[in-house]
PDB file of N, CA and C in Angstrom:
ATOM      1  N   UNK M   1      24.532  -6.128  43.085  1.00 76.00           N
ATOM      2  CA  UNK M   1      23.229  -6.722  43.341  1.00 76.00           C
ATOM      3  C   UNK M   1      22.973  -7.787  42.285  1.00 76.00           C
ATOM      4  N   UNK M   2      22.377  -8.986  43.062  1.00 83.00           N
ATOM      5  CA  UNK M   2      21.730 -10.169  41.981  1.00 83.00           C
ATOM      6  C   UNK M   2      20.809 -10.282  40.932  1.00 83.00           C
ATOM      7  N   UNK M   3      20.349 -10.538  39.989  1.00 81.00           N
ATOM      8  CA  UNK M   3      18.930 -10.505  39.401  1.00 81.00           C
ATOM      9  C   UNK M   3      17.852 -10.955  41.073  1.00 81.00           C
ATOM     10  N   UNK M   4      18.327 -12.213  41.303  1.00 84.00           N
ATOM     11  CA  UNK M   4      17.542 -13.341  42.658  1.00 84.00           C
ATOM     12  C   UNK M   4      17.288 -12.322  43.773  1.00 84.00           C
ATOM     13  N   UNK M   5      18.312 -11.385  43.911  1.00 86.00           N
ATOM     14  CA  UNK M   5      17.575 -10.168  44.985  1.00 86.00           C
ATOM     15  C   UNK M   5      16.847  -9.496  44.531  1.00 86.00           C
ATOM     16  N   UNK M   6      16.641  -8.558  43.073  1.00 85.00           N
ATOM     17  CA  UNK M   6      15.448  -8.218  42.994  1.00 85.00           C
ATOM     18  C   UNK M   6      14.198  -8.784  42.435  1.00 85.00           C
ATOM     19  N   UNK M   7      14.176 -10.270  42.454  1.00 84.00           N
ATOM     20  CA  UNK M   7      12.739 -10.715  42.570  1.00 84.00           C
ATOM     21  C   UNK M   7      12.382 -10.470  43.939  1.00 84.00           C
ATOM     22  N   UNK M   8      13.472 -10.257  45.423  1.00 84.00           N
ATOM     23  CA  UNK M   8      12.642 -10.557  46.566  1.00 84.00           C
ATOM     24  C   UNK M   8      11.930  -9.299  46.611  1.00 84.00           C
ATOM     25  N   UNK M   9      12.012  -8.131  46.163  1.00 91.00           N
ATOM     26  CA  UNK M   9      11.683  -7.013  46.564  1.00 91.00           C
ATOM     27  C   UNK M   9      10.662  -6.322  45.984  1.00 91.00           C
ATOM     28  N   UNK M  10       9.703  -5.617  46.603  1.00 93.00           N
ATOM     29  CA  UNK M  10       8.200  -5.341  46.238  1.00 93.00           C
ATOM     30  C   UNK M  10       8.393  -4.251  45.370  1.00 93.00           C
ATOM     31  N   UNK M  11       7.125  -3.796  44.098  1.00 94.00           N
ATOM     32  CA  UNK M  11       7.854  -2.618  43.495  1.00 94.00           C
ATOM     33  C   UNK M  11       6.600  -1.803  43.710  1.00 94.00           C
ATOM     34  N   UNK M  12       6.665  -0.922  43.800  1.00 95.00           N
ATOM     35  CA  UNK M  12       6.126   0.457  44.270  1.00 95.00           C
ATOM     36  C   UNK M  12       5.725   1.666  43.396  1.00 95.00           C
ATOM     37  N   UNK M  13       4.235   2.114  42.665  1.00 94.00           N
ATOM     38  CA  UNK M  13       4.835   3.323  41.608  1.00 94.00           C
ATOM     39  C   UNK M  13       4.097   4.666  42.342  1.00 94.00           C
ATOM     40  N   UNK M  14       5.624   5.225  42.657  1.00 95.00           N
ATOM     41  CA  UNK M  14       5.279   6.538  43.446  1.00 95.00           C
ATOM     42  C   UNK M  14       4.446   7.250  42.952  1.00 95.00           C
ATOM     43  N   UNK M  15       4.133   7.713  41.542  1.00 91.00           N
ATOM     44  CA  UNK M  15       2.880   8.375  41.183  1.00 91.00           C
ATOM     45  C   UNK M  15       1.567   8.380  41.796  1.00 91.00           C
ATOM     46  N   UNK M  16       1.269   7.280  42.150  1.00 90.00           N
ATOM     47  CA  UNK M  16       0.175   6.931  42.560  1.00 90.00           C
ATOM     48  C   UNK M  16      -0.006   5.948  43.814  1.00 90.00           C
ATOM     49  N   UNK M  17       1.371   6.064  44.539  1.00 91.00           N
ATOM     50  CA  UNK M  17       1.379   4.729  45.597  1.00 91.00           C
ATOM     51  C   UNK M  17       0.883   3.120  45.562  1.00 91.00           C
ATOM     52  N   UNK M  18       0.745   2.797  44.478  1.00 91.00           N
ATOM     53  CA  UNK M  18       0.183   1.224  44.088  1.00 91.00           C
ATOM     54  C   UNK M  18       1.388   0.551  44.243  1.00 91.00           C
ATOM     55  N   UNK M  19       1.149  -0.075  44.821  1.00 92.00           N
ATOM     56  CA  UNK M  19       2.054  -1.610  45.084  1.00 92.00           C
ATOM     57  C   UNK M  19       1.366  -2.271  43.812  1.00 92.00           C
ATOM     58  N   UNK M  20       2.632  -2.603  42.733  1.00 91.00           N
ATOM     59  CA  UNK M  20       2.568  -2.967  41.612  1.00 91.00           C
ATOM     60  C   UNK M  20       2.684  -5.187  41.844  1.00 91.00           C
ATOM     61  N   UNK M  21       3.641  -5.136  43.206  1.00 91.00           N
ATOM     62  CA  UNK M  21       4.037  -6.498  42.934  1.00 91.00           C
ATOM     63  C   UNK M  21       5.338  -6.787  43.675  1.00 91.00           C
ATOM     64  N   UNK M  22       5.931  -8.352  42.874  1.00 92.00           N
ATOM     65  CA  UNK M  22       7.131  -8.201  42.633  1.00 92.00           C
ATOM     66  C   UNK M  22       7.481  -8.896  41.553  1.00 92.00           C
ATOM     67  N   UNK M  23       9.186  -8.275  41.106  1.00 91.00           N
ATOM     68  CA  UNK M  23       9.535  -8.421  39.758  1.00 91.00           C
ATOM     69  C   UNK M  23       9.824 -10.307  39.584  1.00 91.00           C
ATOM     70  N   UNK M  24       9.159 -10.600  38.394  1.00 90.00           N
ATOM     71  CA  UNK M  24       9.230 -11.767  38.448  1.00 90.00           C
ATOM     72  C   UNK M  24      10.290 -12.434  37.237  1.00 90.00           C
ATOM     73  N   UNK M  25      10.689 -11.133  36.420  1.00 90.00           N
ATOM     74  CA  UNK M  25      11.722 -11.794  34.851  1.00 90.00           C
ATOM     75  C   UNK M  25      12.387  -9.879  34.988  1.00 90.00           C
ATOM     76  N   UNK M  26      13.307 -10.253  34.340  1.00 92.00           N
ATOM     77  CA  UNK M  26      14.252  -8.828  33.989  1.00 92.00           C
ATOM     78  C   UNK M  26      14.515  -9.275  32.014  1.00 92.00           C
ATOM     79  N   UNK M  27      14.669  -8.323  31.492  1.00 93.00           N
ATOM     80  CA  UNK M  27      15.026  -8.091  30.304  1.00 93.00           C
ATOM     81  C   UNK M  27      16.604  -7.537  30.198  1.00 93.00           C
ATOM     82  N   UNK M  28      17.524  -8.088  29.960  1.00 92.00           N
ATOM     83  CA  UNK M  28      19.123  -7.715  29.054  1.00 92.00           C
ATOM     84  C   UNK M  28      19.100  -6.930  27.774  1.00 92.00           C
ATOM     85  N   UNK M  29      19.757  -6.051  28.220  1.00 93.00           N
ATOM     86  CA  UNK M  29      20.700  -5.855  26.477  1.00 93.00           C
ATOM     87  C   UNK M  29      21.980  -6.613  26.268  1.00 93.00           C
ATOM     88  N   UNK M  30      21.180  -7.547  25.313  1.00 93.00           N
ATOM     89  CA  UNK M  30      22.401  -8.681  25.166  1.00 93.00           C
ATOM     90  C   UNK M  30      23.926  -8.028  24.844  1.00 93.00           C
ATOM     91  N   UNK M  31      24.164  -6.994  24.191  1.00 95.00           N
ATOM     92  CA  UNK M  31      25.429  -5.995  23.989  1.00 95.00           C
ATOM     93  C   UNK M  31      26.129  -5.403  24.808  1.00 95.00           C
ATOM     94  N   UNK M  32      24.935  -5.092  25.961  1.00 93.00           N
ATOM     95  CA  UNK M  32      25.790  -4.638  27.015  1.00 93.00           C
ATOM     96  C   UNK M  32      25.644  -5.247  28.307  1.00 93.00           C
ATOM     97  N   UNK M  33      24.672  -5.839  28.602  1.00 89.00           N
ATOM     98  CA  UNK M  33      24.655  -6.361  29.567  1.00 89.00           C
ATOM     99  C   UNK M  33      23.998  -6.099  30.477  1.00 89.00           C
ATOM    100  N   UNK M  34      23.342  -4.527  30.346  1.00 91.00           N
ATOM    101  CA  UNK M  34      22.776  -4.174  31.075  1.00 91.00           C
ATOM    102  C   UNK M  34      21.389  -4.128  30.718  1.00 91.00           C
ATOM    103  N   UNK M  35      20.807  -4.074  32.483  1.00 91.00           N
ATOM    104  CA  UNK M  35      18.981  -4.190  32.264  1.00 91.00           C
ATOM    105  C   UNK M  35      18.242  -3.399  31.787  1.00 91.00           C
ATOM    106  N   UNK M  36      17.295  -3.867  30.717  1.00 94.00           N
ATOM    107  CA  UNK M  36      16.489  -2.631  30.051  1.00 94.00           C
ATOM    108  C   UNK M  36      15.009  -3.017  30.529  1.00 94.00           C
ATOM    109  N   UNK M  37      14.790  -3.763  31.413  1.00 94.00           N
ATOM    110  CA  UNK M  37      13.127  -3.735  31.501  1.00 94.00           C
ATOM    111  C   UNK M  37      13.241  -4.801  33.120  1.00 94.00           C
ATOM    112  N   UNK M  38      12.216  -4.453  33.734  1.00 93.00           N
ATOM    113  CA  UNK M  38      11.620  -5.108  34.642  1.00 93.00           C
ATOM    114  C   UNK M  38       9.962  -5.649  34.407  1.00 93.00           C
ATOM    115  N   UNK M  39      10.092  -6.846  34.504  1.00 92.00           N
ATOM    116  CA  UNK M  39       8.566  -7.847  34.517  1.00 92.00           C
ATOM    117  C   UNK M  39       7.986  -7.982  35.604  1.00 92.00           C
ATOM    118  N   UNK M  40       6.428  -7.701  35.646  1.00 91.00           N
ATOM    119  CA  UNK M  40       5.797  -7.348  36.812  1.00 91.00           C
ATOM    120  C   UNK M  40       4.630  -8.016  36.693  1.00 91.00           C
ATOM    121  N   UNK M  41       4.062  -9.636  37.234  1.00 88.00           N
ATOM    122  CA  UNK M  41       3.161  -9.924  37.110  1.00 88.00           C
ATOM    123  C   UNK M  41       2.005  -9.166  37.078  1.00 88.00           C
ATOM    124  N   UNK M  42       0.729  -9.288  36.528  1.00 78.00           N
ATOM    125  CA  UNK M  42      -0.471  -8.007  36.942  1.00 78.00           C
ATOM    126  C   UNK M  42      -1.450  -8.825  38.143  1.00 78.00           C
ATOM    127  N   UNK M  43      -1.954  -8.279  38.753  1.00 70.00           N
ATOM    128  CA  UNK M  43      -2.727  -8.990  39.349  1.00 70.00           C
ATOM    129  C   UNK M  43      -3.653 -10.058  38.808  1.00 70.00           C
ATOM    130  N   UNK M  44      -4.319 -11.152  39.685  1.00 58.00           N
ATOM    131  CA  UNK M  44      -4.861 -11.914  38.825  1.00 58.00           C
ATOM    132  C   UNK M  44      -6.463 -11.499  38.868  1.00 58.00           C
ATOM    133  N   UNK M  45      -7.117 -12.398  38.061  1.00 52.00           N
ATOM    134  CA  UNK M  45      -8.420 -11.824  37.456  1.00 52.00           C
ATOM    135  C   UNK M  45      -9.334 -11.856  38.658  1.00 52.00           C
ATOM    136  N   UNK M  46      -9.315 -12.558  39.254  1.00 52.00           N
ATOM    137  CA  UNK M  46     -10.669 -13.006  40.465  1.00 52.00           C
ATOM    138  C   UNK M  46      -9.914 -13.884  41.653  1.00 52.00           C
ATOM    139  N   UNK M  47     -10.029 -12.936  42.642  1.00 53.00           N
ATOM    140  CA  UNK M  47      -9.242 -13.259  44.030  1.00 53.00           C
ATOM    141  C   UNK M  47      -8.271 -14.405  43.741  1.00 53.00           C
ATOM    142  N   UNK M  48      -7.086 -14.093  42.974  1.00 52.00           N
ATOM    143  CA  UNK M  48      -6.132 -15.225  42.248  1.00 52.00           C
ATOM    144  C   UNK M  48      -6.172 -16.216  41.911  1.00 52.00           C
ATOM    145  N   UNK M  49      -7.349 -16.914  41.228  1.00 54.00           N
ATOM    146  CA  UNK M  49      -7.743 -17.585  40.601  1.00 54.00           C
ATOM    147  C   UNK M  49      -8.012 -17.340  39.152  1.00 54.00           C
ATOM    148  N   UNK M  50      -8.013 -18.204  38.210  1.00 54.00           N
ATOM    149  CA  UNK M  50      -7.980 -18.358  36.539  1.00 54.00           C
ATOM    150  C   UNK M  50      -6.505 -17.536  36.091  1.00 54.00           C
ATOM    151  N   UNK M  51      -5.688 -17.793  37.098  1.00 53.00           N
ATOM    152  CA  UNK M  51      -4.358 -17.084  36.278  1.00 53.00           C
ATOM    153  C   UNK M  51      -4.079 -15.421  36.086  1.00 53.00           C
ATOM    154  N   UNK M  52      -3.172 -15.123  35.305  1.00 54.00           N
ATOM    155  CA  UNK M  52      -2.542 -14.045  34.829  1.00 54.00           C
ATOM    156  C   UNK M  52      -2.539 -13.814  33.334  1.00 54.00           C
ATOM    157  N   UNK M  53      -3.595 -12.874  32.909  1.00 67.00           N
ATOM    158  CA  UNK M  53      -2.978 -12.738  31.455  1.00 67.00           C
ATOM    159  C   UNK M  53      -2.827 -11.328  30.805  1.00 67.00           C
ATOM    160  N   UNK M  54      -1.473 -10.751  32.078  1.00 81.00           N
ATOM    161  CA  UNK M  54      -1.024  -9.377  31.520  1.00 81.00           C
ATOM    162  C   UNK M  54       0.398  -9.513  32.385  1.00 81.00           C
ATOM    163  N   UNK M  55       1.107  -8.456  31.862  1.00 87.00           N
ATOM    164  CA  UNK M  55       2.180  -8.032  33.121  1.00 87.00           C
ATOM    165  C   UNK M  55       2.449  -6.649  32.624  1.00 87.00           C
ATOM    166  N   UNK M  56       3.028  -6.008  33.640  1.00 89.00           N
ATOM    167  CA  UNK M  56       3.367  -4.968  33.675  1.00 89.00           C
ATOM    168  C   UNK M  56       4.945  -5.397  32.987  1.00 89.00           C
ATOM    169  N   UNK M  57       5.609  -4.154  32.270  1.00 92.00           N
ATOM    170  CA  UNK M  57       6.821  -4.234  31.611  1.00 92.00           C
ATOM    171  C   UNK M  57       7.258  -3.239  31.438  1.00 92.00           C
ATOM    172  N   UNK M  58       8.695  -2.727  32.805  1.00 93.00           N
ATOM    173  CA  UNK M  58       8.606  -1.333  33.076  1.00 93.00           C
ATOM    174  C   UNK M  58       9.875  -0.799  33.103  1.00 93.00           C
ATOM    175  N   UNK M  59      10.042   0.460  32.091  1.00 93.00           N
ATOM    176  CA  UNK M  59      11.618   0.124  31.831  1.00 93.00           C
ATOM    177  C   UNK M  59      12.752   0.782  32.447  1.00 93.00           C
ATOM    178  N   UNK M  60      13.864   0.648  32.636  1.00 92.00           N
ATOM    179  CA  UNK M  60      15.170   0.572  33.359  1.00 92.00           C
ATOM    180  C   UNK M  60      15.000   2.661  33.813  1.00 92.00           C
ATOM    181  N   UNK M  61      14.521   3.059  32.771  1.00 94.00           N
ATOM    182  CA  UNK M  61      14.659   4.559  33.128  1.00 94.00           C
ATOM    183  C   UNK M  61      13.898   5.042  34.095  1.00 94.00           C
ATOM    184  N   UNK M  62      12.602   3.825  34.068  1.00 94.00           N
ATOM    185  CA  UNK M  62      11.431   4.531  35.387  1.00 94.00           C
ATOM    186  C   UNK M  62      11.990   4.218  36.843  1.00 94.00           C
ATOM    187  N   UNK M  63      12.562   3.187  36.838  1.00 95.00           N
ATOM    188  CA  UNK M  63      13.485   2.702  38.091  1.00 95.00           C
ATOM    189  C   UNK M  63      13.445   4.290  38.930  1.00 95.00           C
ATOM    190  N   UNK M  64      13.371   5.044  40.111  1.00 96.00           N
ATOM    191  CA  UNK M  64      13.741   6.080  41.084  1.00 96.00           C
ATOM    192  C   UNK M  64      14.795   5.385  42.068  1.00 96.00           C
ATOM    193  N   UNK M  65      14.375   4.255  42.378  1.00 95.00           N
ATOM    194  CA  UNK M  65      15.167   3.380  43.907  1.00 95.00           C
ATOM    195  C   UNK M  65      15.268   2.619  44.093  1.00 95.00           C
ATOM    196  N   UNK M  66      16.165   1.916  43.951  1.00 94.00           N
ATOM    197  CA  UNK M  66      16.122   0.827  45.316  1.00 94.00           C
ATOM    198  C   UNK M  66      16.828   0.497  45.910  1.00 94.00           C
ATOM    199  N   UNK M  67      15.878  -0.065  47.001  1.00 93.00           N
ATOM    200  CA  UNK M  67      15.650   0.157  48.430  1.00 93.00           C
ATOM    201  C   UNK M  67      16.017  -1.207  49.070  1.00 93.00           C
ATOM    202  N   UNK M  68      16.361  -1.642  50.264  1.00 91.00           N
ATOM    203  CA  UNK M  68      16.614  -2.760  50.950  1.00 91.00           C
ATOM    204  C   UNK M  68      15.241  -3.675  50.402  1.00 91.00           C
ATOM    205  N   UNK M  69      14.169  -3.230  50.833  1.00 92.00           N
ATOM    206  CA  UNK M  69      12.938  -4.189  50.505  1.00 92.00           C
ATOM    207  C   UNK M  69      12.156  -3.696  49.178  1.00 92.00           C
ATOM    208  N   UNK M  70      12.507  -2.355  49.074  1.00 95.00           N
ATOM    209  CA  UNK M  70      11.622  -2.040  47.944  1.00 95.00           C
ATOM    210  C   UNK M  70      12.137  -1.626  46.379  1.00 95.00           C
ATOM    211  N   UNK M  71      11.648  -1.443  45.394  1.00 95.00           N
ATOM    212  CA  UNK M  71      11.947  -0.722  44.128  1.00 95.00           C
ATOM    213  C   UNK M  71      11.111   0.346  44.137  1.00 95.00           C
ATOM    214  N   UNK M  72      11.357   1.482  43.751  1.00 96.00           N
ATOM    215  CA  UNK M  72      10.687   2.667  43.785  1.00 96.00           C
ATOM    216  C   UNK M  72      10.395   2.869  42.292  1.00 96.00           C
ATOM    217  N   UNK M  73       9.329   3.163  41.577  1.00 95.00           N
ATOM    218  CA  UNK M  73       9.323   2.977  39.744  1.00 95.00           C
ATOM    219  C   UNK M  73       8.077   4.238  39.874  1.00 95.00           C
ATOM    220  N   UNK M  74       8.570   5.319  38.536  1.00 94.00           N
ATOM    221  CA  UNK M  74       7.960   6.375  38.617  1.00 94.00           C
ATOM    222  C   UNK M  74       7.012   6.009  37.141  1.00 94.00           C
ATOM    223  N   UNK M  75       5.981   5.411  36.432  1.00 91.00           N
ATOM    224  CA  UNK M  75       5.607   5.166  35.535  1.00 91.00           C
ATOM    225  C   UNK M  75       4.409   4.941  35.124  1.00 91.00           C
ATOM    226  N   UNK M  76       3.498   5.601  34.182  1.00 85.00           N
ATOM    227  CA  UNK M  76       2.402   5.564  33.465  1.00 85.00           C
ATOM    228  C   UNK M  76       1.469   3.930  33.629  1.00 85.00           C
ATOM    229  N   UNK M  77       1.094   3.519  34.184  1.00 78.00           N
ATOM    230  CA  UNK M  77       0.605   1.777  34.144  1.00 78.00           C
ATOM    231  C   UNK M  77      -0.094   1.287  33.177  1.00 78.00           C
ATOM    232  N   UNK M  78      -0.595   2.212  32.465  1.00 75.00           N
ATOM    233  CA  UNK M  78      -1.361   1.978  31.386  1.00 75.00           C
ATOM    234  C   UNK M  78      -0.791   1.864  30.021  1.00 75.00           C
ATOM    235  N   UNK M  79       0.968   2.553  29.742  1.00 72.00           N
ATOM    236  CA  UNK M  79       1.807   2.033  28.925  1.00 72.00           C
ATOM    237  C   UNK M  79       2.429   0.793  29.226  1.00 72.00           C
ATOM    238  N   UNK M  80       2.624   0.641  30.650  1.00 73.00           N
ATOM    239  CA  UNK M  80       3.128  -0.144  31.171  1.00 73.00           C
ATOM    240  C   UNK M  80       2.624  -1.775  31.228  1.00 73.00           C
ATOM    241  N   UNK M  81       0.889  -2.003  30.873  1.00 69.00           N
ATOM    242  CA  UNK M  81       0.525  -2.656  30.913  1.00 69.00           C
ATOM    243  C   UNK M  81       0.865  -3.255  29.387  1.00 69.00           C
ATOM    244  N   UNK M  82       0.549  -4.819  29.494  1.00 69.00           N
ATOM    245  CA  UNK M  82       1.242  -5.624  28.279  1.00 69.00           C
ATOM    246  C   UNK M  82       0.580  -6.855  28.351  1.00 69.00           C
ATOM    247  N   UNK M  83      -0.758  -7.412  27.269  1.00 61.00           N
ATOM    248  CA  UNK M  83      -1.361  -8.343  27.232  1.00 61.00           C
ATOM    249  C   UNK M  83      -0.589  -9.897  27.087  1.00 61.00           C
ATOM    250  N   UNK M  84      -0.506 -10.919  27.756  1.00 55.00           N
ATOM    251  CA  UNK M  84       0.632 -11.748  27.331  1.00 55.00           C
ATOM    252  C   UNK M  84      -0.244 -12.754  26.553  1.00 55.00           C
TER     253      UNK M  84
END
C-alpha cells in the first residue's frame, strides 16, 4: 500500500463511531522506515470557514484496520488532539 492511498481513505474511531476525517500527512521512523503516526485534520471552527488550528495525531498502534475505503483507529481523541 501507498502513503497516496491512505490519504483517500476515511478514518473512523470505533470507540465512539466518529468519523475523524481523512489522513492528510503520515509520520516515518526515519531508521526504519516504518509509520509511527497518522495526521488527521480536526474539523474546522465554523461551518469550514477561518481554517484549522488543531489535528488529530494518531499513532501506528491505534490503527485496528484497514479497509478498502476505510481506516479503523481505536483511540482516546482528547490525547489525540494536538494544537498546531
Amino acid at each position: 500500500m501507498r502513503v497516496c492511498e491512505l490519504r483517500e481513505k476515511e478514518v473512523i474511531n470505533i470507540s465512539d463511531c466518529r468519523r475523524l476525517g481523512h489522513v492528510v500527512d503520515v509520520e516515518f521512523d526515519p531508521n526504519t522506515g516504518c509509520i509511527c503516526q497518522l495526521i488527521i485534520p480536526s474539523p474546522s471552527r465554523f461551518c469550514g470557514f477561518f481554517g484549522r488550528d488543531a489535528e488529530y495525531v494518531i499513532g501506528w498502534k491505534c490503527v485496528r484496520q484497514i479497509g478498502a475505503d476505510i481506516i479503523l483507529v481505536d483511540v482516546d481523541l482528547e490525547k489525540a488532539y494536538q494544537k498546531t
